[in-house]
């Protein structure tokens, strides 16, 4: 790829092969769409003069569909390479550390899956030690649930420790109070741009016609609340208090070099989930940091179900897609201990506390803890592209 007239360090992760979209503002100005490039943000609303980029969310542009997404990406790339555009474009390039980022999506529906075999087996071994680690349906369909779209928030939103009912197996009745098992789930999120018609499924092969881009998700989870409430209808208050997303949405077009073959599925899934002609496993590496220290490196490439299969399953009953839908992968855990994407796995339900660099230990999160999850993937023409980070600090409960 040609060089830009803009100062772009080779290892920035935000080179011309990335160009992720976000929504930003500066003091006294309205939120609008920008593209991260190097240490800068390109003000798309100003440089294009197109009102679709001045709405404060990506939804209007995402709804236009893949040909418009492709066309704008080509135009922006041309502007940043060809120095004849420099005079027109450079006035609309701002330092990224001087802008405030906002939730980039006007959220529609939110679905969370459970598609890491390693994560599902770890959880199964901890909670159902006398049964097979995977439930009988697990290799036949991507298990998921509908979450709470209204509490999906931008990275940096404080994580107020949730209150609720908890009941340990050894207790006779539940108690109420702050969660004592507050946890993270390191996940990858997929943002829907093009809607679909009610009653018409979206096949695996139509994934790239509907999905606009990819972000990093932290599905904060209160394990004690979750364990008491989840049978028989699944997660509710143990998850719905907050889900955090990274501010930059990496377009699917930037991930062509990250596509890899999915793991072998045995048994073969039903025909609507077969993806031999549309492999969408993605070689994305996550990094989880607690108070600045690296504690895990989950690998997304090992997920059993891909996002294309998740989308096909999500719509196979005729459920329609809306612009701004978000569906997340489920906790990303690899086969090794240092690749686990949650504290419940890293500390084996609290039985094996992590020892931190300062000598302290952790099972679950404490007030004041800061968790940051970053992600990178191979980019076109080498190097790695960055997804930025999703971050949150735990603050004390407010239930008295
Ligand atoms: Ca989750």
mmCIF file of C-alpha atoms and ligand atoms in Angstrom:
data_model
loop_
_atom_site.group_PDB
_atom_site.id
_atom_site.type_symbol
_atom_site.label_atom_id
_atom_site.label_comp_id
_atom_site.label_asym_id
_atom_site.label_seq_id
_atom_site.Cartn_x
_atom_site.Cartn_y
_atom_site.Cartn_z
ATOM 1 C CA UNK A 1 0.000 0.000 0.000
ATOM 2 C CA UNK A 2 1.260 3.445 -0.836
ATOM 3 C CA UNK A 3 2.436 5.809 1.836
ATOM 4 C CA UNK A 4 0.330 8.653 3.131
ATOM 5 C CA UNK A 5 1.283 12.318 3.311
ATOM 6 C CA UNK A 6 0.076 12.025 6.911
ATOM 7 C CA UNK A 7 2.651 10.953 9.489
ATOM 8 C CA UNK A 8 1.725 7.283 10.061
ATOM 9 C CA UNK A 9 4.131 5.152 12.129
ATOM 10 C CA UNK A 10 4.391 1.648 10.633
ATOM 11 C CA UNK A 11 3.327 0.002 13.894
ATOM 12 C CA UNK A 12 0.468 2.327 14.847
ATOM 13 C CA UNK A 13 -2.236 -0.273 14.185
ATOM 14 C CA UNK A 14 -4.298 2.515 12.596
ATOM 15 C CA UNK A 15 -2.697 2.628 9.166
ATOM 16 C CA UNK A 16 -4.397 2.889 5.784
ATOM 17 C CA UNK A 17 -5.216 -0.834 5.953
ATOM 18 C CA UNK A 18 -7.529 -0.250 8.952
ATOM 19 C CA UNK A 19 -9.544 3.023 8.799
ATOM 20 C CA UNK A 20 -12.090 2.233 11.559
ATOM 21 C CA UNK A 21 -15.177 4.376 12.123
ATOM 22 C CA UNK A 22 -16.183 6.093 15.351
ATOM 23 C CA UNK A 23 -18.206 9.016 16.682
ATOM 24 C CA UNK A 24 -16.362 11.871 18.357
ATOM 25 C CA UNK A 25 -16.726 15.455 19.531
ATOM 26 C CA UNK A 26 -14.468 18.285 20.607
ATOM 27 C CA UNK A 27 -15.385 20.818 23.312
ATOM 28 C CA UNK A 28 -18.360 22.880 22.126
ATOM 29 C CA UNK A 29 -19.022 20.861 18.950
ATOM 30 C CA UNK A 30 -21.616 18.216 18.103
ATOM 31 C CA UNK A 31 -20.810 14.517 17.943
ATOM 32 C CA UNK A 32 -20.021 13.359 14.413
ATOM 33 C CA UNK A 33 -18.408 10.510 12.496
ATOM 34 C CA UNK A 34 -14.663 10.193 12.214
ATOM 35 C CA UNK A 35 -12.081 7.722 10.984
ATOM 36 C CA UNK A 36 -9.048 6.854 13.099
ATOM 37 C CA UNK A 37 -5.791 7.110 11.190
ATOM 38 C CA UNK A 38 -2.446 7.008 12.991
ATOM 39 C CA UNK A 39 -2.639 9.304 16.009
ATOM 40 C CA UNK A 40 -5.375 11.334 14.350
ATOM 41 C CA UNK A 41 -9.074 11.339 13.607
ATOM 42 C CA UNK A 42 -10.339 12.423 10.207
ATOM 43 C CA UNK A 43 -13.520 14.496 10.609
ATOM 44 C CA UNK A 44 -15.725 12.811 7.999
ATOM 45 C CA UNK A 45 -18.647 15.181 8.505
ATOM 46 C CA UNK A 46 -16.450 18.185 7.708
ATOM 47 C CA UNK A 47 -14.318 16.706 4.948
ATOM 48 C CA UNK A 48 -17.254 15.185 3.031
ATOM 49 C CA UNK A 49 -19.918 17.782 3.865
ATOM 50 C CA UNK A 50 -22.318 14.806 3.914
ATOM 51 C CA UNK A 51 -24.971 15.156 6.622
ATOM 52 C CA UNK A 52 -25.128 11.386 7.079
ATOM 53 C CA UNK A 53 -21.826 11.723 8.953
ATOM 54 C CA UNK A 54 -23.119 14.553 11.168
ATOM 55 C CA UNK A 55 -25.871 12.665 12.995
ATOM 56 C CA UNK A 56 -23.862 11.490 16.008
ATOM 57 C CA UNK A 57 -24.153 7.797 15.105
ATOM 58 C CA UNK A 58 -22.930 5.516 12.337
ATOM 59 C CA UNK A 59 -26.439 4.169 11.672
ATOM 60 C CA UNK A 60 -27.352 6.353 8.694
ATOM 61 C CA UNK A 61 -24.158 5.469 6.855
ATOM 62 C CA UNK A 62 -24.299 1.799 7.889
ATOM 63 C CA UNK A 63 -27.848 1.545 6.482
ATOM 64 C CA UNK A 64 -26.592 2.566 3.019
ATOM 65 C CA UNK A 65 -25.049 -0.867 2.457
ATOM 66 C CA UNK A 66 -21.809 -2.431 1.248
ATOM 67 C CA UNK A 67 -21.360 -0.590 -2.042
ATOM 68 C CA UNK A 68 -21.475 2.778 -0.253
ATOM 69 C CA UNK A 69 -19.132 1.472 2.472
ATOM 70 C CA UNK A 70 -16.666 0.314 -0.188
ATOM 71 C CA UNK A 71 -16.887 3.537 -2.150
ATOM 72 C CA UNK A 72 -16.194 5.769 0.860
ATOM 73 C CA UNK A 73 -13.278 3.581 1.955
ATOM 74 C CA UNK A 74 -11.715 3.950 -1.489
ATOM 75 C CA UNK A 75 -12.260 7.722 -1.507
ATOM 76 C CA UNK A 76 -10.733 8.191 1.959
ATOM 77 C CA UNK A 77 -7.760 5.995 1.045
ATOM 78 C CA UNK A 78 -7.198 8.096 -2.069
ATOM 79 C CA UNK A 79 -7.353 11.348 -0.114
ATOM 80 C CA UNK A 80 -4.759 10.128 2.373
ATOM 81 C CA UNK A 81 -2.346 8.831 -0.295
ATOM 82 C CA UNK A 82 -2.566 11.492 -2.990
ATOM 83 C CA UNK A 83 -0.835 14.645 -1.804
ATOM 84 C CA UNK A 84 -2.953 16.754 -4.180
ATOM 85 C CA UNK A 85 -5.799 16.333 -1.632
ATOM 86 C CA UNK A 86 -3.662 17.391 1.318
ATOM 87 C CA UNK A 87 -4.736 21.022 1.306
ATOM 88 C CA UNK A 88 -8.442 20.099 1.432
ATOM 89 C CA UNK A 89 -8.171 17.218 3.889
ATOM 90 C CA UNK A 90 -5.522 18.274 6.394
ATOM 91 C CA UNK A 91 -7.640 21.031 8.037
ATOM 92 C CA UNK A 92 -10.087 18.259 9.061
ATOM 93 C CA UNK A 93 -7.502 16.019 10.718
ATOM 94 C CA UNK A 94 -7.458 16.325 14.539
ATOM 95 C CA UNK A 95 -5.185 14.767 17.167
ATOM 96 C CA UNK A 96 -6.994 11.722 18.531
ATOM 97 C CA UNK A 97 -5.975 12.470 22.122
ATOM 98 C CA UNK A 98 -7.911 15.733 21.977
ATOM 99 C CA UNK A 99 -11.325 14.327 21.042
ATOM 100 C CA UNK A 100 -13.995 12.675 23.127
ATOM 101 C CA UNK A 101 -15.382 9.404 21.828
ATOM 102 C CA UNK A 102 -19.078 8.455 22.009
ATOM 103 C CA UNK A 103 -21.079 5.252 21.570
ATOM 104 C CA UNK A 104 -20.773 4.891 17.773
ATOM 105 C CA UNK A 105 -24.058 3.033 17.262
ATOM 106 C CA UNK A 106 -27.649 3.921 17.935
ATOM 107 C CA UNK A 107 -28.249 0.501 19.425
ATOM 108 C CA UNK A 108 -31.003 -1.651 18.005
ATOM 109 C CA UNK A 109 -31.052 -5.240 19.295
ATOM 110 C CA UNK A 110 -28.306 -6.990 21.213
ATOM 111 C CA UNK A 111 -27.589 -10.724 21.153
ATOM 112 C CA UNK A 112 -24.778 -12.516 22.933
ATOM 113 C CA UNK A 113 -23.541 -15.959 21.889
ATOM 114 C CA UNK A 114 -21.517 -18.678 23.650
ATOM 115 C CA UNK A 115 -19.322 -19.953 20.848
ATOM 116 C CA UNK A 116 -15.923 -20.768 22.359
ATOM 117 C CA UNK A 117 -15.728 -24.496 22.936
ATOM 118 C CA UNK A 118 -12.924 -24.005 25.461
ATOM 119 C CA UNK A 119 -14.989 -21.485 27.444
ATOM 120 C CA UNK A 120 -18.138 -23.621 27.335
ATOM 121 C CA UNK A 121 -16.198 -26.699 28.463
ATOM 122 C CA UNK A 122 -14.491 -24.814 31.293
ATOM 123 C CA UNK A 123 -17.834 -23.489 32.548
ATOM 124 C CA UNK A 124 -19.421 -26.926 32.169
ATOM 125 C CA UNK A 125 -16.652 -28.604 34.166
ATOM 126 C CA UNK A 126 -17.004 -26.065 36.986
ATOM 127 C CA UNK A 127 -20.800 -26.025 37.230
ATOM 128 C CA UNK A 128 -21.826 -29.501 36.104
ATOM 129 C CA UNK A 129 -18.881 -31.700 37.156
ATOM 130 C CA UNK A 130 -20.985 -34.856 36.946
ATOM 131 C CA UNK A 131 -22.188 -34.256 33.368
ATOM 132 C CA UNK A 132 -20.445 -33.947 29.991
ATOM 133 C CA UNK A 133 -18.934 -30.415 29.808
ATOM 134 C CA UNK A 134 -20.909 -29.480 26.681
ATOM 135 C CA UNK A 135 -24.709 -29.588 26.666
ATOM 136 C CA UNK A 136 -26.217 -31.906 23.967
ATOM 137 C CA UNK A 137 -27.204 -28.980 21.721
ATOM 138 C CA UNK A 138 -23.829 -27.174 21.823
ATOM 139 C CA UNK A 139 -22.275 -28.597 18.608
ATOM 140 C CA UNK A 140 -25.561 -28.345 16.690
ATOM 141 C CA UNK A 141 -26.341 -24.655 17.119
ATOM 142 C CA UNK A 142 -24.617 -21.461 18.277
ATOM 143 C CA UNK A 143 -26.198 -20.974 21.716
ATOM 144 C CA UNK A 144 -27.092 -17.375 22.556
ATOM 145 C CA UNK A 145 -29.552 -15.112 24.333
ATOM 146 C CA UNK A 146 -31.112 -11.715 23.704
ATOM 147 C CA UNK A 147 -29.467 -9.101 25.912
ATOM 148 C CA UNK A 148 -30.306 -5.562 27.000
ATOM 149 C CA UNK A 149 -29.434 -3.133 24.198
ATOM 150 C CA UNK A 150 -30.071 -0.038 26.335
ATOM 151 C CA UNK A 151 -27.179 -0.789 28.678
ATOM 152 C CA UNK A 152 -24.571 -1.231 25.942
ATOM 153 C CA UNK A 153 -22.254 1.729 26.540
ATOM 154 C CA UNK A 154 -19.024 3.232 25.320
ATOM 155 C CA UNK A 155 -15.638 2.225 26.718
ATOM 156 C CA UNK A 156 -14.818 4.214 29.839
ATOM 157 C CA UNK A 157 -18.322 4.060 31.337
ATOM 158 C CA UNK A 158 -17.909 3.330 35.078
ATOM 159 C CA UNK A 159 -18.896 -0.194 36.105
ATOM 160 C CA UNK A 160 -21.205 0.264 39.088
ATOM 161 C CA UNK A 161 -21.050 -2.966 41.056
ATOM 162 C CA UNK A 162 -24.513 -4.481 40.628
ATOM 163 C CA UNK A 163 -26.757 -5.529 43.490
ATOM 164 C CA UNK A 164 -29.103 -8.458 43.451
ATOM 165 C CA UNK A 165 -30.036 -11.823 44.857
ATOM 166 C CA UNK A 166 -27.282 -14.332 45.481
ATOM 167 C CA UNK A 167 -27.524 -17.833 46.906
ATOM 168 C CA UNK A 168 -24.569 -20.138 47.347
ATOM 169 C CA UNK A 169 -25.346 -23.866 47.051
ATOM 170 C CA UNK A 170 -24.533 -24.201 50.752
ATOM 171 C CA UNK A 171 -27.129 -21.594 51.775
ATOM 172 C CA UNK A 172 -30.814 -22.313 52.400
ATOM 173 C CA UNK A 173 -32.211 -19.061 51.027
ATOM 174 C CA UNK A 174 -31.020 -16.098 48.960
ATOM 175 C CA UNK A 175 -29.601 -12.849 50.329
ATOM 176 C CA UNK A 176 -29.546 -9.397 48.719
ATOM 177 C CA UNK A 177 -26.514 -7.175 48.264
ATOM 178 C CA UNK A 178 -23.585 -6.173 46.051
ATOM 179 C CA UNK A 179 -22.269 -8.880 43.759
ATOM 180 C CA UNK A 180 -19.245 -10.573 45.273
ATOM 181 C CA UNK A 181 -18.297 -12.293 42.021
ATOM 182 C CA UNK A 182 -18.070 -9.471 39.500
ATOM 183 C CA UNK A 183 -16.364 -10.678 36.330
ATOM 184 C CA UNK A 184 -15.498 -9.776 32.748
ATOM 185 C CA UNK A 185 -16.130 -11.566 29.465
ATOM 186 C CA UNK A 186 -13.650 -10.686 26.694
ATOM 187 C CA UNK A 187 -15.602 -10.861 23.435
ATOM 188 C CA UNK A 188 -15.671 -9.694 19.825
ATOM 189 C CA UNK A 189 -18.778 -7.809 18.653
ATOM 190 C CA UNK A 190 -20.339 -7.589 15.170
ATOM 191 C CA UNK A 191 -22.364 -4.548 14.106
ATOM 192 C CA UNK A 192 -25.193 -4.925 11.586
ATOM 193 C CA UNK A 193 -25.462 -2.252 8.902
ATOM 194 C CA UNK A 194 -27.951 -3.514 6.325
ATOM 195 C CA UNK A 195 -31.344 -4.555 7.724
ATOM 196 C CA UNK A 196 -33.245 -7.662 6.618
ATOM 197 C CA UNK A 197 -36.910 -8.394 6.012
ATOM 198 C CA UNK A 198 -39.073 -10.014 8.679
ATOM 199 C CA UNK A 199 -39.702 -13.629 7.737
ATOM 200 C CA UNK A 200 -36.627 -13.981 5.504
ATOM 201 C CA UNK A 201 -33.508 -15.713 6.904
ATOM 202 C CA UNK A 202 -30.011 -14.335 6.188
ATOM 203 C CA UNK A 203 -27.827 -17.199 4.925
ATOM 204 C CA UNK A 204 -24.187 -17.720 5.928
ATOM 205 C CA UNK A 205 -23.120 -16.454 2.493
ATOM 206 C CA UNK A 206 -24.836 -13.073 2.986
ATOM 207 C CA UNK A 207 -22.798 -12.174 6.078
ATOM 208 C CA UNK A 208 -20.726 -9.425 4.404
ATOM 209 C CA UNK A 209 -23.843 -7.857 2.873
ATOM 210 C CA UNK A 210 -25.255 -7.177 6.330
ATOM 211 C CA UNK A 211 -22.378 -6.830 8.797
ATOM 212 C CA UNK A 212 -20.653 -3.461 8.729
ATOM 213 C CA UNK A 213 -17.823 -3.982 11.167
ATOM 214 C CA UNK A 214 -16.275 -5.372 14.300
ATOM 215 C CA UNK A 215 -15.494 -4.034 17.785
ATOM 216 C CA UNK A 216 -14.273 -5.294 21.163
ATOM 217 C CA UNK A 217 -16.870 -6.081 23.818
ATOM 218 C CA UNK A 218 -16.682 -6.602 27.576
ATOM 219 C CA UNK A 219 -19.791 -8.403 28.769
ATOM 220 C CA UNK A 220 -19.513 -7.584 32.490
ATOM 221 C CA UNK A 221 -21.032 -10.459 34.461
ATOM 222 C CA UNK A 222 -22.083 -10.934 38.098
ATOM 223 C CA UNK A 223 -21.483 -14.652 38.576
ATOM 224 C CA UNK A 224 -23.310 -14.970 41.901
ATOM 225 C CA UNK A 225 -26.442 -13.230 40.590
ATOM 226 C CA UNK A 226 -26.204 -15.223 37.344
ATOM 227 C CA UNK A 227 -25.805 -18.602 39.068
ATOM 228 C CA UNK A 228 -29.005 -18.156 41.116
ATOM 229 C CA UNK A 229 -31.225 -16.680 38.386
ATOM 230 C CA UNK A 230 -30.276 -18.449 35.161
ATOM 231 C CA UNK A 231 -32.268 -21.703 35.383
ATOM 232 C CA UNK A 232 -34.383 -22.217 33.293
ATOM 233 C CA UNK A 233 -34.511 -19.088 31.084
ATOM 234 C CA UNK A 234 -30.875 -17.978 30.940
ATOM 235 C CA UNK A 235 -28.984 -14.821 31.894
ATOM 236 C CA UNK A 236 -30.835 -11.704 32.995
ATOM 237 C CA UNK A 237 -29.786 -9.304 35.786
ATOM 238 C CA UNK A 238 -26.364 -10.939 36.095
ATOM 239 C CA UNK A 239 -25.518 -9.452 32.681
ATOM 240 C CA UNK A 240 -27.885 -6.571 31.940
ATOM 241 C CA UNK A 241 -26.329 -3.919 34.223
ATOM 242 C CA UNK A 242 -23.658 -2.974 31.631
ATOM 243 C CA UNK A 243 -22.000 -4.146 28.430
ATOM 244 C CA UNK A 244 -19.032 -2.051 27.232
ATOM 245 C CA UNK A 245 -17.894 -1.636 23.617
ATOM 246 C CA UNK A 246 -14.735 -0.151 22.115
ATOM 247 C CA UNK A 247 -15.192 3.203 20.351
ATOM 248 C CA UNK A 248 -13.825 2.195 16.922
ATOM 249 C CA UNK A 249 -15.692 -0.115 14.549
ATOM 250 C CA UNK A 250 -13.229 -1.881 12.254
ATOM 251 C CA UNK A 251 -14.845 -2.396 8.825
ATOM 252 C CA UNK A 252 -15.085 -5.966 7.546
ATOM 253 C CA UNK A 253 -13.084 -4.818 4.521
ATOM 254 C CA UNK A 254 -10.063 -4.325 6.807
ATOM 255 C CA UNK A 255 -10.209 -7.947 7.957
ATOM 256 C CA UNK A 256 -9.668 -9.802 4.668
ATOM 257 C CA UNK A 257 -6.113 -10.741 5.687
ATOM 258 C CA UNK A 258 -7.378 -12.006 9.049
ATOM 259 C CA UNK A 259 -9.732 -14.620 7.574
ATOM 260 C CA UNK A 260 -8.667 -18.176 8.403
ATOM 261 C CA UNK A 261 -10.198 -21.637 8.186
ATOM 262 C CA UNK A 262 -12.591 -22.431 11.031
ATOM 263 C CA UNK A 263 -11.977 -25.488 13.225
ATOM 264 C CA UNK A 264 -13.323 -28.838 12.045
ATOM 265 C CA UNK A 265 -16.941 -29.333 13.099
ATOM 266 C CA UNK A 266 -17.819 -32.804 14.259
ATOM 267 C CA UNK A 267 -20.647 -33.628 13.814
ATOM 268 C CA UNK A 268 -21.414 -31.677 10.646
ATOM 269 C CA UNK A 269 -23.962 -28.982 11.438
ATOM 270 C CA UNK A 270 -27.308 -28.795 9.649
ATOM 271 C CA UNK A 271 -27.120 -27.378 6.093
ATOM 272 C CA UNK A 272 -28.114 -23.810 7.022
ATOM 273 C CA UNK A 273 -25.008 -23.609 9.263
ATOM 274 C CA UNK A 274 -22.467 -25.092 6.831
ATOM 275 C CA UNK A 275 -19.770 -22.601 5.956
ATOM 276 C CA UNK A 276 -17.341 -24.485 3.674
ATOM 277 C CA UNK A 277 -17.814 -21.831 0.972
ATOM 278 C CA UNK A 278 -17.943 -18.909 3.406
ATOM 279 C CA UNK A 279 -15.282 -19.358 6.084
ATOM 280 C CA UNK A 280 -15.394 -16.388 8.440
ATOM 281 C CA UNK A 281 -13.082 -17.444 11.251
ATOM 282 C CA UNK A 282 -10.949 -14.402 12.087
ATOM 283 C CA UNK A 283 -7.390 -14.417 13.426
ATOM 284 C CA UNK A 284 -7.979 -11.772 16.096
ATOM 285 C CA UNK A 285 -5.883 -11.800 19.272
ATOM 286 C CA UNK A 286 -7.314 -10.177 22.389
ATOM 287 C CA UNK A 287 -5.294 -8.952 25.354
ATOM 288 C CA UNK A 288 -6.833 -8.481 28.793
ATOM 289 C CA UNK A 289 -5.159 -6.157 31.290
ATOM 290 C CA UNK A 290 -6.023 -5.730 34.957
ATOM 291 C CA UNK A 291 -4.736 -2.438 36.378
ATOM 292 C CA UNK A 292 -2.238 -2.291 33.521
ATOM 293 C CA UNK A 293 -0.855 -5.833 33.851
ATOM 294 C CA UNK A 294 -1.414 -8.362 31.060
ATOM 295 C CA UNK A 295 -3.361 -11.329 32.469
ATOM 296 C CA UNK A 296 -4.680 -13.128 29.368
ATOM 297 C CA UNK A 297 -4.346 -13.380 25.553
ATOM 298 C CA UNK A 298 -7.503 -15.048 24.216
ATOM 299 C CA UNK A 299 -7.391 -16.140 20.553
ATOM 300 C CA UNK A 300 -10.566 -15.540 18.578
ATOM 301 C CA UNK A 301 -9.452 -17.765 15.683
ATOM 302 C CA UNK A 302 -10.243 -20.902 17.668
ATOM 303 C CA UNK A 303 -13.959 -20.123 18.106
ATOM 304 C CA UNK A 304 -16.119 -23.108 17.125
ATOM 305 C CA UNK A 305 -18.911 -21.052 15.496
ATOM 306 C CA UNK A 306 -18.123 -18.061 13.277
ATOM 307 C CA UNK A 307 -20.033 -14.783 13.218
ATOM 308 C CA UNK A 308 -21.478 -15.741 9.813
ATOM 309 C CA UNK A 309 -22.962 -18.890 11.336
ATOM 310 C CA UNK A 310 -24.218 -16.908 14.328
ATOM 311 C CA UNK A 311 -25.970 -14.458 12.000
ATOM 312 C CA UNK A 312 -27.532 -17.301 9.981
ATOM 313 C CA UNK A 313 -28.771 -18.928 13.177
ATOM 314 C CA UNK A 314 -30.023 -15.658 14.621
ATOM 315 C CA UNK A 315 -32.275 -15.108 11.587
ATOM 316 C CA UNK A 316 -33.165 -18.679 10.546
ATOM 317 C CA UNK A 317 -36.586 -18.393 12.207
ATOM 318 C CA UNK A 318 -37.322 -15.238 10.196
ATOM 319 C CA UNK A 319 -36.273 -12.732 12.858
ATOM 320 C CA UNK A 320 -35.304 -9.538 11.062
ATOM 321 C CA UNK A 321 -32.127 -7.496 11.407
ATOM 322 C CA UNK A 322 -32.093 -3.775 12.109
ATOM 323 C CA UNK A 323 -29.346 -1.274 11.430
ATOM 324 C CA UNK A 324 -27.479 -0.963 14.730
ATOM 325 C CA UNK A 325 -27.972 -4.556 15.889
ATOM 326 C CA UNK A 326 -24.989 -5.850 17.820
ATOM 327 C CA UNK A 327 -24.197 -9.507 18.281
ATOM 328 C CA UNK A 328 -21.248 -10.627 20.375
ATOM 329 C CA UNK A 329 -19.241 -13.827 20.087
ATOM 330 C CA UNK A 330 -19.403 -15.037 23.653
ATOM 331 C CA UNK A 331 -16.374 -15.189 25.921
ATOM 332 C CA UNK A 332 -13.250 -15.885 23.906
ATOM 333 C CA UNK A 333 -11.122 -18.546 25.598
ATOM 334 C CA UNK A 334 -8.337 -20.573 24.021
ATOM 335 C CA UNK A 335 -7.061 -23.992 25.061
ATOM 336 C CA UNK A 336 -4.361 -22.652 27.405
ATOM 337 C CA UNK A 337 -4.870 -21.156 30.855
ATOM 338 C CA UNK A 338 -3.323 -17.839 29.816
ATOM 339 C CA UNK A 339 -5.885 -17.631 26.975
ATOM 340 C CA UNK A 340 -8.997 -17.598 29.156
ATOM 341 C CA UNK A 341 -11.318 -14.625 28.720
ATOM 342 C CA UNK A 342 -12.947 -14.427 32.172
ATOM 343 C CA UNK A 343 -11.871 -14.394 35.818
ATOM 344 C CA UNK A 344 -14.159 -17.310 36.623
ATOM 345 C CA UNK A 345 -11.981 -19.405 34.313
ATOM 346 C CA UNK A 346 -8.654 -17.740 35.172
ATOM 347 C CA UNK A 347 -9.281 -18.332 38.916
ATOM 348 C CA UNK A 348 -11.217 -21.580 38.376
ATOM 349 C CA UNK A 349 -14.336 -20.291 40.159
ATOM 350 C CA UNK A 350 -12.188 -18.696 42.841
ATOM 351 C CA UNK A 351 -10.283 -21.867 43.781
ATOM 352 C CA UNK A 352 -7.017 -20.765 42.133
ATOM 353 C CA UNK A 353 -6.547 -17.005 42.716
ATOM 354 C CA UNK A 354 -4.358 -15.057 40.293
ATOM 355 C CA UNK A 355 -1.218 -13.544 41.784
ATOM 356 C CA UNK A 356 -0.654 -10.022 40.477
ATOM 357 C CA UNK A 357 2.666 -8.232 39.981
ATOM 358 C CA UNK A 358 2.339 -6.382 43.305
ATOM 359 C CA UNK A 359 1.903 -9.681 45.159
ATOM 360 C CA UNK A 360 -1.824 -9.244 45.722
ATOM 361 C CA UNK A 361 -4.277 -11.868 44.510
ATOM 362 C CA UNK A 362 -7.591 -11.772 42.654
ATOM 363 C CA UNK A 363 -10.417 -14.157 42.176
ATOM 364 C CA UNK A 364 -13.066 -11.676 41.015
ATOM 365 C CA UNK A 365 -13.002 -7.884 40.546
ATOM 366 C CA UNK A 366 -12.572 -5.448 43.431
ATOM 367 C CA UNK A 367 -13.753 -1.838 43.583
ATOM 368 C CA UNK A 368 -11.172 0.385 41.871
ATOM 369 C CA UNK A 369 -9.993 -2.335 39.496
ATOM 370 C CA UNK A 370 -9.576 -1.219 35.887
ATOM 371 C CA UNK A 371 -9.947 -3.779 33.102
ATOM 372 C CA UNK A 372 -8.851 -2.962 29.546
ATOM 373 C CA UNK A 373 -9.285 -5.336 26.607
ATOM 374 C CA UNK A 374 -7.455 -4.650 23.346
ATOM 375 C CA UNK A 375 -7.404 -6.575 20.085
ATOM 376 C CA UNK A 376 -5.269 -6.820 16.956
ATOM 377 C CA UNK A 377 -5.445 -8.774 13.710
ATOM 378 C CA UNK A 378 -3.205 -9.261 10.671
ATOM 379 C CA UNK A 379 -3.682 -6.397 8.222
ATOM 380 C CA UNK A 380 -3.439 -6.287 4.455
ATOM 381 C CA UNK A 381 0.202 -5.749 3.319
ATOM 382 C CA UNK A 382 1.550 -6.976 6.666
ATOM 383 C CA UNK A 383 1.678 -5.580 10.142
ATOM 384 C CA UNK A 384 -1.263 -5.717 12.505
ATOM 385 C CA UNK A 385 -4.369 -3.592 12.660
ATOM 386 C CA UNK A 386 -5.677 -2.446 16.037
ATOM 387 C CA UNK A 387 -9.232 -2.427 17.357
ATOM 388 C CA UNK A 388 -8.278 0.008 20.116
ATOM 389 C CA UNK A 389 -9.548 -0.907 23.564
ATOM 390 C CA UNK A 390 -12.611 -1.294 25.738
ATOM 391 C CA UNK A 391 -11.986 -0.173 29.302
ATOM 392 C CA UNK A 392 -13.923 0.113 32.533
ATOM 393 C CA UNK A 393 -13.286 0.859 36.216
ATOM 394 C CA UNK A 394 -15.287 -0.888 38.912
ATOM 395 C CA UNK A 395 -16.954 1.581 41.313
ATOM 396 C CA UNK A 396 -18.751 0.741 44.565
ATOM 397 C CA UNK A 397 -22.326 -0.568 44.627
ATOM 398 C CA UNK A 398 -25.160 1.877 45.236
ATOM 399 C CA UNK A 399 -27.625 -0.443 46.958
ATOM 400 C CA UNK A 400 -26.588 0.616 50.462
HETATM 401 CA CA1 LIG B 1 -21.122 -13.165 27.250
#
